[in-house]
């Protein structure tokens, strides 16, 4: 069954959000498959389309410094933790804030955040 443009737009928006956080396209495609119950081929097409849209937009890219794969993954996780921190803070969830602070500290020990901008 063919997806409506609205549903495809939702999938592409989610792919763009995850790509902008620094996740690898294959990881984003897998997330789309699980989140929206779509086929592997469809998820990779959505990720490719989202990537093309992002490339066509005016975005500031730091092409001089390419982070190592581990640093790239760490920075994406730090951004996710930051978003979870904001949500937990707004809900006054002290238990989750303590867990997030420990995770944040462990990830920060892996090295500074020199190559990525939030």
Short mmCIF file of C-alpha atoms in Angstrom, two decimals:
data_model
loop_
_atom_site.label_atom_id
_atom_site.label_comp_id
_atom_site.label_asym_id
_atom_site.label_seq_id
_atom_site.Cartn_x
_atom_site.Cartn_y
_atom_site.Cartn_z
CA UNK A 1 0.00 0.00 0.00
CA UNK A 2 1.30 3.43 -0.93
CA UNK A 3 1.90 5.91 1.89
CA UNK A 4 0.23 9.27 1.89
CA UNK A 5 2.39 12.36 1.49
CA UNK A 6 1.61 13.31 5.08
CA UNK A 7 2.91 9.99 6.44
CA UNK A 8 5.99 10.10 4.20
CA UNK A 9 6.63 13.67 5.39
CA UNK A 10 6.48 12.50 8.99
CA UNK A 11 9.01 9.74 8.27
CA UNK A 12 11.34 12.14 6.46
CA UNK A 13 11.10 14.72 9.28
CA UNK A 14 12.09 12.06 11.80
CA UNK A 15 14.98 10.97 9.58
CA UNK A 16 16.17 14.59 9.26
CA UNK A 17 15.97 15.04 13.03
CA UNK A 18 18.06 11.94 13.68
CA UNK A 19 20.57 12.77 10.94
CA UNK A 20 20.99 16.26 12.34
CA UNK A 21 21.84 14.72 15.71
CA UNK A 22 24.78 12.98 14.06
CA UNK A 23 23.53 9.42 13.72
CA UNK A 24 24.75 7.29 10.83
CA UNK A 25 22.26 6.81 7.96
CA UNK A 26 22.12 3.04 8.55
CA UNK A 27 21.20 3.57 12.21
CA UNK A 28 18.54 6.11 11.21
CA UNK A 29 17.08 3.70 8.66
CA UNK A 30 16.89 0.95 11.28
CA UNK A 31 15.17 3.33 13.70
CA UNK A 32 12.60 4.28 11.04
CA UNK A 33 11.93 0.61 10.32
CA UNK A 34 11.23 -0.13 13.96
CA UNK A 35 9.38 3.08 14.76
CA UNK A 36 7.05 3.17 11.75
CA UNK A 37 6.97 -0.53 10.74
CA UNK A 38 8.17 0.16 7.21
CA UNK A 39 10.36 -1.95 4.95
CA UNK A 40 14.14 -1.71 4.87
CA UNK A 41 14.14 -0.33 1.33
CA UNK A 42 11.55 2.31 2.18
CA UNK A 43 13.46 3.42 5.25
CA UNK A 44 16.70 3.79 3.26
CA UNK A 45 14.86 5.78 0.57
CA UNK A 46 13.44 8.09 3.25
CA UNK A 47 16.89 8.57 4.80
CA UNK A 48 18.42 9.33 1.39
CA UNK A 49 15.64 11.81 0.65
CA UNK A 50 16.06 13.46 4.07
CA UNK A 51 19.81 13.67 3.55
CA UNK A 52 19.33 15.29 0.14
CA UNK A 53 16.93 17.84 1.61
CA UNK A 54 19.37 18.63 4.41
CA UNK A 55 22.22 19.09 1.92
CA UNK A 56 20.16 21.53 -0.11
CA UNK A 57 19.40 23.69 2.92
CA UNK A 58 21.84 26.32 4.09
CA UNK A 59 23.61 24.64 6.94
CA UNK A 60 26.93 25.53 8.51
CA UNK A 61 29.25 22.58 8.08
CA UNK A 62 32.71 22.23 9.51
CA UNK A 63 34.44 20.43 6.65
CA UNK A 64 37.97 21.01 7.89
CA UNK A 65 37.73 18.70 10.88
CA UNK A 66 36.23 15.25 10.60
CA UNK A 67 35.62 13.61 13.97
CA UNK A 68 36.65 10.03 14.52
CA UNK A 69 33.76 7.57 14.40
CA UNK A 70 33.78 7.08 18.19
CA UNK A 71 33.74 10.83 18.84
CA UNK A 72 30.95 11.24 16.30
CA UNK A 73 28.82 8.63 18.10
CA UNK A 74 29.64 10.13 21.49
CA UNK A 75 28.59 13.59 20.38
CA UNK A 76 25.28 12.27 19.06
CA UNK A 77 24.66 10.54 22.38
CA UNK A 78 25.51 13.74 24.27
CA UNK A 79 22.94 15.65 22.23
CA UNK A 80 20.34 12.97 22.97
CA UNK A 81 21.16 13.12 26.66
CA UNK A 82 20.82 16.88 26.57
CA UNK A 83 17.33 16.58 25.09
CA UNK A 84 16.36 13.95 27.69
CA UNK A 85 17.79 16.22 30.41
CA UNK A 86 15.60 19.11 29.25
CA UNK A 87 12.52 16.90 29.27
CA UNK A 88 13.28 15.41 32.71
CA UNK A 89 14.01 18.85 34.09
CA UNK A 90 10.73 20.27 32.83
CA UNK A 91 8.89 17.33 34.44
CA UNK A 92 10.86 17.71 37.71
CA UNK A 93 11.90 14.04 37.53
CA UNK A 94 14.78 13.93 40.02
CA UNK A 95 15.46 10.21 39.64
CA UNK A 96 15.89 10.47 35.88
CA UNK A 97 18.04 13.59 36.25
CA UNK A 98 20.46 11.67 38.50
CA UNK A 99 20.71 8.81 35.99
CA UNK A 100 21.19 11.22 33.09
CA UNK A 101 23.91 13.13 34.94
CA UNK A 102 25.89 9.90 35.49
CA UNK A 103 25.53 8.95 31.82
CA UNK A 104 26.47 12.47 30.74
CA UNK A 105 29.58 12.38 32.93
CA UNK A 106 30.70 9.01 31.51
CA UNK A 107 30.28 10.18 27.94
CA UNK A 108 32.07 13.46 28.62
CA UNK A 109 35.07 11.55 29.96
CA UNK A 110 35.54 10.07 26.48
CA UNK A 111 36.92 13.41 25.36
CA UNK A 112 36.00 16.98 24.72
CA UNK A 113 33.41 18.14 22.27
CA UNK A 114 35.83 19.94 19.94
CA UNK A 115 34.48 18.92 16.55
CA UNK A 116 30.70 19.21 16.84
CA UNK A 117 28.45 22.19 17.38
CA UNK A 118 25.14 21.91 19.14
#
